[in-house]
PDB file of C-alpha atoms in Angstrom:
ATOM      1  CA  MET A   1      -6.834  23.866  -7.589  1.00  0.00           C
ATOM      2  CA  LYS A   2      -4.644  24.303 -10.656  1.00  0.00           C
ATOM      3  CA  PRO A   3      -2.139  21.517 -11.445  1.00  0.00           C
ATOM      4  CA  TRP A   4       0.924  23.666 -10.815  1.00  0.00           C
ATOM      5  CA  GLU A   5      -0.500  24.801  -7.476  1.00  0.00           C
ATOM      6  CA  LEU A   6      -0.793  21.167  -6.398  1.00  0.00           C
ATOM      7  CA  ILE A   7       2.808  20.573  -7.472  1.00  0.00           C
ATOM      8  CA  GLU A   8       3.908  23.574  -5.409  1.00  0.00           C
ATOM      9  CA  GLU A   9       2.030  22.206  -2.384  1.00  0.00           C
ATOM     10  CA  GLN A  10       3.635  18.804  -2.852  1.00  0.00           C
ATOM     11  CA  LEU A  11       7.095  20.366  -3.049  1.00  0.00           C
ATOM     12  CA  LYS A  12       6.400  22.443   0.045  1.00  0.00           C
ATOM     13  CA  ALA A  13       5.279  19.330   1.946  1.00  0.00           C
ATOM     14  CA  MET A  14       8.349  17.379   0.838  1.00  0.00           C
ATOM     15  CA  LYS A  15      10.665  20.158   2.012  1.00  0.00           C
ATOM     16  CA  ALA A  16       8.874  20.048   5.353  1.00  0.00           C
ATOM     17  CA  GLY A  17       9.580  16.319   5.548  1.00  0.00           C
ATOM     18  CA  LYS A  18       5.937  15.266   5.326  1.00  0.00           C
ATOM     19  CA  ASP A  19       5.060  11.806   4.045  1.00  0.00           C
ATOM     20  CA  MET A  20       2.039  11.612   1.765  1.00  0.00           C
ATOM     21  CA  THR A  21       0.079   9.477  -0.639  1.00  0.00           C
ATOM     22  CA  VAL A  22      -0.552  10.925  -4.075  1.00  0.00           C
ATOM     23  CA  ALA A  23      -3.942   9.760  -5.376  1.00  0.00           C
ATOM     24  CA  THR A  24      -4.383  10.083  -9.149  1.00  0.00           C
ATOM     25  CA  ILE A  25      -7.449   9.196 -11.202  1.00  0.00           C
ATOM     26  CA  VAL A  26      -6.368   6.703 -13.872  1.00  0.00           C
ATOM     27  CA  SER A  27      -9.724   6.106 -15.553  1.00  0.00           C
ATOM     28  CA  ALA A  28     -13.421   6.658 -15.037  1.00  0.00           C
ATOM     29  CA  GLU A  29     -16.382   4.714 -16.389  1.00  0.00           C
ATOM     30  CA  GLY A  30     -20.044   5.645 -16.399  1.00  0.00           C
ATOM     31  CA  SER A  31     -21.574   8.854 -15.118  1.00  0.00           C
ATOM     32  CA  THR A  32     -18.899   9.644 -12.534  1.00  0.00           C
ATOM     33  CA  THR A  33     -18.429  13.234 -11.451  1.00  0.00           C
ATOM     34  CA  ARG A  34     -14.775  13.460 -12.558  1.00  0.00           C
ATOM     35  CA  THR A  35     -12.653  11.867 -15.245  1.00  0.00           C
ATOM     36  CA  ASN A  36      -9.343  13.265 -13.969  1.00  0.00           C
ATOM     37  CA  GLY A  37      -8.001  14.608 -10.719  1.00  0.00           C
ATOM     38  CA  LYS A  38      -5.160  14.381  -8.225  1.00  0.00           C
ATOM     39  CA  MET A  39      -5.061  14.644  -4.451  1.00  0.00           C
ATOM     40  CA  LEU A  40      -2.374  14.666  -1.743  1.00  0.00           C
ATOM     41  CA  VAL A  41      -3.307  12.763   1.413  1.00  0.00           C
ATOM     42  CA  PHE A  42      -1.236  13.239   4.584  1.00  0.00           C
ATOM     43  CA  GLU A  43      -0.833  11.023   7.653  1.00  0.00           C
ATOM     44  CA  ASP A  44      -3.447  12.918   9.663  1.00  0.00           C
ATOM     45  CA  GLY A  45      -6.030  12.557   6.876  1.00  0.00           C
ATOM     46  CA  SER A  46      -5.757  16.152   5.687  1.00  0.00           C
ATOM     47  CA  ILE A  47      -5.812  16.600   1.926  1.00  0.00           C
ATOM     48  CA  CYS A  48      -4.854  18.939  -0.875  1.00  0.00           C
ATOM     49  CA  GLY A  49      -6.643  18.640  -4.212  1.00  0.00           C
ATOM     50  CA  THR A  50      -9.530  16.303  -4.992  1.00  0.00           C
ATOM     51  CA  VAL A  51     -10.558  13.167  -6.841  1.00  0.00           C
ATOM     52  CA  GLY A  52     -14.219  14.091  -6.874  1.00  0.00           C
ATOM     53  CA  GLY A  53     -15.497  14.424  -3.341  1.00  0.00           C
ATOM     54  CA  GLY A  54     -18.270  12.482  -1.676  1.00  0.00           C
ATOM     55  CA  ALA A  55     -18.212   8.957  -0.297  1.00  0.00           C
ATOM     56  CA  VAL A  56     -15.706   7.667  -2.843  1.00  0.00           C
ATOM     57  CA  GLU A  57     -13.182  10.374  -1.974  1.00  0.00           C
ATOM     58  CA  ARG A  58     -13.598   9.542   1.707  1.00  0.00           C
ATOM     59  CA  GLN A  59     -12.754   5.919   0.897  1.00  0.00           C
ATOM     60  CA  VAL A  60      -9.759   7.017  -1.187  1.00  0.00           C
ATOM     61  CA  ILE A  61      -8.488   8.988   1.820  1.00  0.00           C
ATOM     62  CA  GLU A  62      -8.779   5.953   4.106  1.00  0.00           C
ATOM     63  CA  ASP A  63      -6.984   3.755   1.576  1.00  0.00           C
ATOM     64  CA  ALA A  64      -4.308   6.417   1.089  1.00  0.00           C
ATOM     65  CA  LYS A  65      -3.620   6.529   4.841  1.00  0.00           C
ATOM     66  CA  GLU A  66      -3.233   2.751   4.827  1.00  0.00           C
ATOM     67  CA  ILE A  67      -0.793   3.015   1.914  1.00  0.00           C
ATOM     68  CA  LEU A  68       1.346   5.333   4.048  1.00  0.00           C
ATOM     69  CA  GLN A  69       1.530   2.633   6.711  1.00  0.00           C
ATOM     70  CA  THR A  70       2.476  -0.198   4.364  1.00  0.00           C
ATOM     71  CA  GLY A  71       4.637   1.802   1.968  1.00  0.00           C
ATOM     72  CA  GLN A  72       3.237  -0.197  -0.958  1.00  0.00           C
ATOM     73  CA  ASN A  73       1.762   1.568  -3.984  1.00  0.00           C
ATOM     74  CA  ALA A  74      -1.605   0.305  -5.193  1.00  0.00           C
ATOM     75  CA  VAL A  75      -4.254   0.682  -7.859  1.00  0.00           C
ATOM     76  CA  LYS A  76      -7.770   0.749  -6.424  1.00  0.00           C
ATOM     77  CA  ILE A  77     -11.101   0.440  -8.243  1.00  0.00           C
ATOM     78  CA  TYR A  78     -14.090   2.163  -6.655  1.00  0.00           C
ATOM     79  CA  ASP A  79     -17.439   0.858  -7.890  1.00  0.00           C
ATOM     80  CA  TYR A  80     -20.359   3.276  -8.072  1.00  0.00           C
ATOM     81  CA  ASN A  81     -22.666   0.615  -9.449  1.00  0.00           C
ATOM     82  CA  ILE A  82     -24.864   0.360  -6.386  1.00  0.00           C
ATOM     83  CA  PRO A  83     -28.632  -0.300  -6.552  1.00  0.00           C
ATOM     84  CA  ALA A  84     -29.482   3.375  -6.124  1.00  0.00           C
ATOM     85  CA  ALA A  85     -27.299   4.253  -9.102  1.00  0.00           C
ATOM     86  CA  ASN A  86     -28.923   1.592 -11.228  1.00  0.00           C
ATOM     87  CA  LYS A  87     -32.304   3.165 -10.473  1.00  0.00           C
ATOM     88  CA  GLY A  88     -30.999   6.575 -11.528  1.00  0.00           C
ATOM     89  CA  LEU A  89     -30.996   7.969  -7.985  1.00  0.00           C
ATOM     90  CA  SER A  90     -27.227   8.596  -7.863  1.00  0.00           C
ATOM     91  CA  CYS A  91     -24.178   8.619 -10.105  1.00  0.00           C
ATOM     92  CA  GLY A  92     -22.956   5.232 -11.284  1.00  0.00           C
ATOM     93  CA  GLY A  93     -19.731   3.903 -12.758  1.00  0.00           C
ATOM     94  CA  LYS A  94     -16.230   2.985 -11.687  1.00  0.00           C
ATOM     95  CA  LEU A  95     -13.253   5.084 -10.712  1.00  0.00           C
ATOM     96  CA  THR A  96      -9.733   3.674 -10.942  1.00  0.00           C
ATOM     97  CA  VAL A  97      -7.186   5.490  -8.749  1.00  0.00           C
ATOM     98  CA  PHE A  98      -3.424   5.052  -8.476  1.00  0.00           C
ATOM     99  CA  LEU A  99      -2.191   5.483  -4.896  1.00  0.00           C
ATOM    100  CA  GLU A 100       1.509   6.323  -4.687  1.00  0.00           C
ATOM    101  CA  CYS A 101       3.333   6.381  -1.354  1.00  0.00           C
ATOM    102  CA  VAL A 102       5.777   9.306  -1.210  1.00  0.00           C
ATOM    103  CA  ARG A 103       8.049   9.162   1.804  1.00  0.00           C
ATOM    104  CA  ASN A 104      10.749  11.656   2.566  1.00  0.00           C
ATOM    105  CA  GLU A 105      13.837   9.497   2.964  1.00  0.00           C
ATOM    106  CA  GLN A 106      16.241  12.389   3.464  1.00  0.00           C
ATOM    107  CA  PRO A 107      17.289  13.085   7.066  1.00  0.00           C
ATOM    108  CA  GLN A 108      15.871  16.337   8.419  1.00  0.00           C
ATOM    109  CA  LEU A 109      18.077  18.900  10.153  1.00  0.00           C
ATOM    110  CA  ILE A 110      16.144  21.415  12.239  1.00  0.00           C
ATOM    111  CA  MET A 111      18.620  24.252  12.747  1.00  0.00           C
ATOM    112  CA  VAL A 112      17.504  26.472  15.632  1.00  0.00           C
ATOM    113  CA  GLY A 113      19.469  29.658  15.108  1.00  0.00           C
ATOM    114  CA  GLY A 114      21.183  30.901  11.970  1.00  0.00           C
ATOM    115  CA  GLY A 115      24.433  32.356  13.290  1.00  0.00           C
ATOM    116  CA  HIS A 116      27.982  31.643  12.113  1.00  0.00           C
ATOM    117  CA  VAL A 117      28.066  28.004  13.238  1.00  0.00           C
ATOM    118  CA  GLY A 118      24.485  27.383  12.138  1.00  0.00           C
ATOM    119  CA  THR A 119      25.188  28.810   8.692  1.00  0.00           C
ATOM    120  CA  ALA A 120      28.308  26.676   8.299  1.00  0.00           C
ATOM    121  CA  LEU A 121      26.453  23.579   9.496  1.00  0.00           C
ATOM    122  CA  MET A 122      23.556  24.111   7.085  1.00  0.00           C
ATOM    123  CA  ARG A 123      26.003  24.369   4.200  1.00  0.00           C
ATOM    124  CA  VAL A 124      27.806  21.077   4.917  1.00  0.00           C
ATOM    125  CA  ALA A 125      24.633  19.266   6.046  1.00  0.00           C
ATOM    126  CA  ARG A 126      22.958  19.906   2.692  1.00  0.00           C
ATOM    127  CA  LEU A 127      26.016  18.548   0.908  1.00  0.00           C
ATOM    128  CA  SER A 128      25.626  15.408   3.021  1.00  0.00           C
ATOM    129  CA  GLY A 129      22.001  14.844   2.028  1.00  0.00           C
ATOM    130  CA  PHE A 130      20.105  16.558   4.842  1.00  0.00           C
ATOM    131  CA  THR A 131      16.993  18.609   4.190  1.00  0.00           C
ATOM    132  CA  VAL A 132      17.399  21.747   6.301  1.00  0.00           C
ATOM    133  CA  THR A 133      14.790  23.807   8.129  1.00  0.00           C
ATOM    134  CA  LEU A 134      15.937  27.003   9.832  1.00  0.00           C
ATOM    135  CA  LEU A 135      14.047  28.393  12.827  1.00  0.00           C
ATOM    136  CA  ASP A 136      14.940  31.869  14.083  1.00  0.00           C
ATOM    137  CA  THR A 137      13.393  34.951  15.628  1.00  0.00           C
ATOM    138  CA  ARG A 138      15.530  37.245  13.473  1.00  0.00           C
ATOM    139  CA  ASP A 139      14.781  38.337   9.918  1.00  0.00           C
ATOM    140  CA  GLU A 140      16.722  38.246   6.674  1.00  0.00           C
ATOM    141  CA  THR A 141      18.532  41.523   7.381  1.00  0.00           C
ATOM    142  CA  GLN A 142      20.110  39.917  10.468  1.00  0.00           C
ATOM    143  CA  ILE A 143      20.564  36.330   9.296  1.00  0.00           C
ATOM    144  CA  GLY A 144      21.492  36.996   5.695  1.00  0.00           C
ATOM    145  CA  GLU A 145      22.940  33.949   3.943  1.00  0.00           C
ATOM    146  CA  GLY A 146      21.453  31.536   6.482  1.00  0.00           C
ATOM    147  CA  ILE A 147      17.970  31.839   4.998  1.00  0.00           C
ATOM    148  CA  SER A 148      19.152  31.082   1.471  1.00  0.00           C
ATOM    149  CA  LEU A 149      21.011  27.966   2.671  1.00  0.00           C
ATOM    150  CA  ALA A 150      17.900  26.461   4.262  1.00  0.00           C
ATOM    151  CA  ASP A 151      15.335  24.499   2.284  1.00  0.00           C
ATOM    152  CA  ARG A 152      12.733  26.154   4.474  1.00  0.00           C
ATOM    153  CA  PHE A 153      12.847  29.144   6.804  1.00  0.00           C
ATOM    154  CA  VAL A 154      10.298  29.382   9.621  1.00  0.00           C
ATOM    155  CA  PRO A 155      10.299  32.786  11.363  1.00  0.00           C
ATOM    156  CA  LEU A 156       9.457  32.687  15.064  1.00  0.00           C
ATOM    157  CA  THR A 157       8.339  35.387  17.459  1.00  0.00           C
ATOM    158  CA  ASP A 158       9.462  33.380  20.495  1.00  0.00           C
ATOM    159  CA  PHE A 159      11.905  30.458  20.671  1.00  0.00           C
ATOM    160  CA  ARG A 160      10.230  28.502  23.486  1.00  0.00           C
ATOM    161  CA  GLU A 161       6.692  28.457  22.158  1.00  0.00           C
ATOM    162  CA  GLY A 162       7.647  28.723  18.498  1.00  0.00           C
ATOM    163  CA  VAL A 163       9.857  25.635  18.574  1.00  0.00           C
ATOM    164  CA  ARG A 164       7.345  23.750  20.700  1.00  0.00           C
ATOM    165  CA  GLU A 165       4.551  24.432  18.206  1.00  0.00           C
ATOM    166  CA  PHE A 166       6.715  23.647  15.181  1.00  0.00           C
ATOM    167  CA  HIS A 167       5.706  20.396  13.469  1.00  0.00           C
ATOM    168  CA  ALA A 168       8.681  18.273  12.447  1.00  0.00           C
ATOM    169  CA  PRO A 169       8.751  14.751  11.037  1.00  0.00           C
ATOM    170  CA  LYS A 170       9.727  11.867  13.280  1.00  0.00           C
ATOM    171  CA  GLY A 171      13.439  11.171  13.339  1.00  0.00           C
ATOM    172  CA  ALA A 172      14.517  14.793  12.860  1.00  0.00           C
ATOM    173  CA  PHE A 173      17.922  16.054  14.011  1.00  0.00           C
ATOM    174  CA  TYR A 174      17.783  19.220  16.152  1.00  0.00           C
ATOM    175  CA  VAL A 175      20.742  21.550  16.681  1.00  0.00           C
ATOM    176  CA  VAL A 176      20.400  24.595  18.944  1.00  0.00           C
ATOM    177  CA  ALA A 177      22.816  27.459  18.274  1.00  0.00           C
ATOM    178  CA  THR A 178      21.036  30.777  18.787  1.00  0.00           C
ATOM    179  CA  PHE A 179      22.462  34.225  19.415  1.00  0.00           C
ATOM    180  CA  GLY A 180      22.521  34.172  23.221  1.00  0.00           C
ATOM    181  CA  HIS A 181      22.470  32.242  26.480  1.00  0.00           C
ATOM    182  CA  THR A 182      18.828  32.964  27.329  1.00  0.00           C
ATOM    183  CA  ALA A 183      17.648  32.262  23.793  1.00  0.00           C
ATOM    184  CA  ASP A 184      19.516  28.933  23.788  1.00  0.00           C
ATOM    185  CA  GLY A 185      17.736  27.881  26.970  1.00  0.00           C
ATOM    186  CA  ASP A 186      14.342  28.888  25.603  1.00  0.00           C
ATOM    187  CA  ALA A 187      15.020  27.103  22.312  1.00  0.00           C
ATOM    188  CA  LEU A 188      16.178  23.932  24.064  1.00  0.00           C
ATOM    189  CA  GLY A 189      13.057  23.978  26.217  1.00  0.00           C
ATOM    190  CA  GLY A 190      10.988  24.007  23.030  1.00  0.00           C
ATOM    191  CA  VAL A 191      13.067  21.283  21.368  1.00  0.00           C
ATOM    192  CA  LEU A 192      12.735  18.972  24.372  1.00  0.00           C
ATOM    193  CA  SER A 193       8.993  18.790  23.731  1.00  0.00           C
ATOM    194  CA  HIS A 194       9.938  16.826  20.580  1.00  0.00           C
ATOM    195  CA  ALA A 195      12.452  14.558  22.361  1.00  0.00           C
ATOM    196  CA  GLN A 196      10.345  11.417  22.017  1.00  0.00           C
ATOM    197  CA  ASP A 197      10.364  11.623  18.206  1.00  0.00           C
ATOM    198  CA  ALA A 198      13.794  13.197  17.676  1.00  0.00           C
ATOM    199  CA  ALA A 199      16.755  11.200  16.389  1.00  0.00           C
ATOM    200  CA  TYR A 200      19.187  13.715  17.845  1.00  0.00           C
ATOM    201  CA  ILE A 201      19.215  16.851  19.999  1.00  0.00           C
ATOM    202  CA  GLY A 202      22.378  18.881  20.412  1.00  0.00           C
ATOM    203  CA  MET A 203      23.231  22.330  21.749  1.00  0.00           C
ATOM    204  CA  ILE A 204      26.340  24.445  21.341  1.00  0.00           C
ATOM    205  CA  GLY A 205      28.004  25.771  24.473  1.00  0.00           C
ATOM    206  CA  SER A 206      30.759  25.379  27.011  1.00  0.00           C
ATOM    207  CA  ARG A 207      30.413  22.911  29.873  1.00  0.00           C
ATOM    208  CA  ARG A 208      29.889  25.820  32.255  1.00  0.00           C
ATOM    209  CA  LYS A 209      27.135  27.301  30.106  1.00  0.00           C
ATOM    210  CA  ILE A 210      25.446  23.923  29.668  1.00  0.00           C
ATOM    211  CA  LYS A 211      25.545  23.247  33.410  1.00  0.00           C
ATOM    212  CA  ALA A 212      23.882  26.590  34.147  1.00  0.00           C
ATOM    213  CA  LEU A 213      21.216  26.089  31.477  1.00  0.00           C
ATOM    214  CA  PHE A 214      20.415  22.570  32.641  1.00  0.00           C
ATOM    215  CA  GLU A 215      20.038  23.767  36.224  1.00  0.00           C
ATOM    216  CA  ARG A 216      17.687  26.488  35.023  1.00  0.00           C
ATOM    217  CA  LEU A 217      15.596  24.012  33.000  1.00  0.00           C
ATOM    218  CA  GLU A 218      15.488  21.531  35.892  1.00  0.00           C
ATOM    219  CA  GLY A 219      14.148  24.350  38.033  1.00  0.00           C
ATOM    220  CA  GLU A 220      11.404  24.822  35.429  1.00  0.00           C
ATOM    221  CA  GLY A 221      10.401  21.162  35.715  1.00  0.00           C
ATOM    222  CA  TYR A 222      12.436  19.432  32.994  1.00  0.00           C
ATOM    223  CA  SER A 223      13.689  16.065  34.209  1.00  0.00           C
ATOM    224  CA  ARG A 224      17.352  15.110  34.308  1.00  0.00           C
ATOM    225  CA  GLU A 225      16.483  12.047  32.216  1.00  0.00           C
ATOM    226  CA  LEU A 226      15.169  14.332  29.488  1.00  0.00           C
ATOM    227  CA  LEU A 227      18.155  16.679  29.660  1.00  0.00           C
ATOM    228  CA  ASP A 228      20.537  13.726  29.406  1.00  0.00           C
ATOM    229  CA  LYS A 229      19.257  13.188  25.855  1.00  0.00           C
ATOM    230  CA  VAL A 230      20.956  16.407  24.768  1.00  0.00           C
ATOM    231  CA  HIS A 231      24.359  16.067  23.100  1.00  0.00           C
ATOM    232  CA  SER A 232      26.451  18.720  24.750  1.00  0.00           C
ATOM    233  CA  PRO A 233      29.231  19.606  24.356  1.00  0.00           C
ATOM    234  CA  ILE A 234      28.045  19.091  20.819  1.00  0.00           C
ATOM    235  CA  GLY A 235      29.915  17.298  18.040  1.00  0.00           C
ATOM    236  CA  LEU A 236      32.860  14.930  17.898  1.00  0.00           C
ATOM    237  CA  ASP A 237      36.059  16.222  19.462  1.00  0.00           C
ATOM    238  CA  LEU A 238      38.096  17.166  16.388  1.00  0.00           C
ATOM    239  CA  GLY A 239      39.917  20.024  18.075  1.00  0.00           C
ATOM    240  CA  GLY A 240      38.620  22.797  15.805  1.00  0.00           C
ATOM    241  CA  GLU A 241      37.723  26.345  16.785  1.00  0.00           C
ATOM    242  CA  THR A 242      36.398  28.086  13.669  1.00  0.00           C
ATOM    243  CA  PRO A 243      32.675  27.961  12.784  1.00  0.00           C
ATOM    244  CA  GLU A 244      33.491  25.721   9.816  1.00  0.00           C
ATOM    245  CA  GLU A 245      35.531  23.283  11.907  1.00  0.00           C
ATOM    246  CA  ILE A 246      32.854  23.169  14.592  1.00  0.00           C
ATOM    247  CA  ALA A 247      30.189  22.594  11.931  1.00  0.00           C
ATOM    248  CA  ILE A 248      32.138  19.627  10.529  1.00  0.00           C
ATOM    249  CA  ALA A 249      32.509  18.185  14.032  1.00  0.00           C
ATOM    250  CA  ILE A 250      28.741  18.500  14.573  1.00  0.00           C
ATOM    251  CA  LEU A 251      27.976  16.978  11.184  1.00  0.00           C
ATOM    252  CA  ALA A 252      30.295  14.062  11.983  1.00  0.00           C
ATOM    253  CA  GLU A 253      28.248  13.385  15.124  1.00  0.00           C
ATOM    254  CA  LEU A 254      24.962  13.683  13.216  1.00  0.00           C
ATOM    255  CA  LEU A 255      26.170  11.168  10.626  1.00  0.00           C
ATOM    256  CA  LYS A 256      27.410   8.826  13.349  1.00  0.00           C
ATOM    257  CA  VAL A 257      23.970   8.829  14.973  1.00  0.00           C
ATOM    258  CA  LYS A 258      22.190   8.526  11.615  1.00  0.00           C
ATOM    259  CA  ASN A 259      24.304   5.607  10.440  1.00  0.00           C
ATOM    260  CA  TYR A 260      25.005   3.753  13.683  1.00  0.00           C
ATOM    261  CA  GLY A 261      22.420   4.985  16.174  1.00  0.00           C
ATOM    262  CA  ASP A 262      22.848   6.922  19.402  1.00  0.00           C
ATOM    263  CA  ASP A 263      24.938   4.592  21.549  1.00  0.00           C
ATOM    264  CA  ARG A 264      25.611   6.948  24.456  1.00  0.00           C
TER     265      ARG A 264
END
């Protein structure tokens, strides 16, 4: 993998809110297989790039996963000078690797639906430090500006399954504001599968609409306890009616939860 390709992968992972350890070869002694190299190691042990492969790389991966847990950078020395190497039966030497913990500290807004309110919310959320991911079943010709406002756009073919299968970092903020009643219900059903790890779930709609959707979802097997985690009516009551005013009211609620916790 070329260096700039690894940088692009790292940027893509950061926009997706993925934590990682960046493993970089600092120095190599003896007949090691590589004298330079860089590798991204994610929480699940998946990697991008390489520091040489083999048993040493496997150990680097394990150490990198531990670094993600502790949050402490480290310099590790991996010694190839085993008896087999000394007899010329394998490569010998030492590899020094810098392990850097890279955590995404920015709050993640998962905007499900890129309509007028969603577009306005993405704009003000980014100004407030959120990294924004937009999920929608519509394309650029229908969403327009919404795609350009998001750090990442994930096209879906179906809201229910698409949102359910979407991988988001723990502590993400979900806002559902699709283009219709049925789509909102499907999207919320998908979002609720992430409820355990979500910092916030909110859905736009009138009390009447919310009541009907909740009854529908209860009929599909969603518990009332789970549905009670949804902020709806969404946002702080600031009395606004325009998409921009509603977006600011929603953002105010997101910031309240981020800074003080969900005290409902």
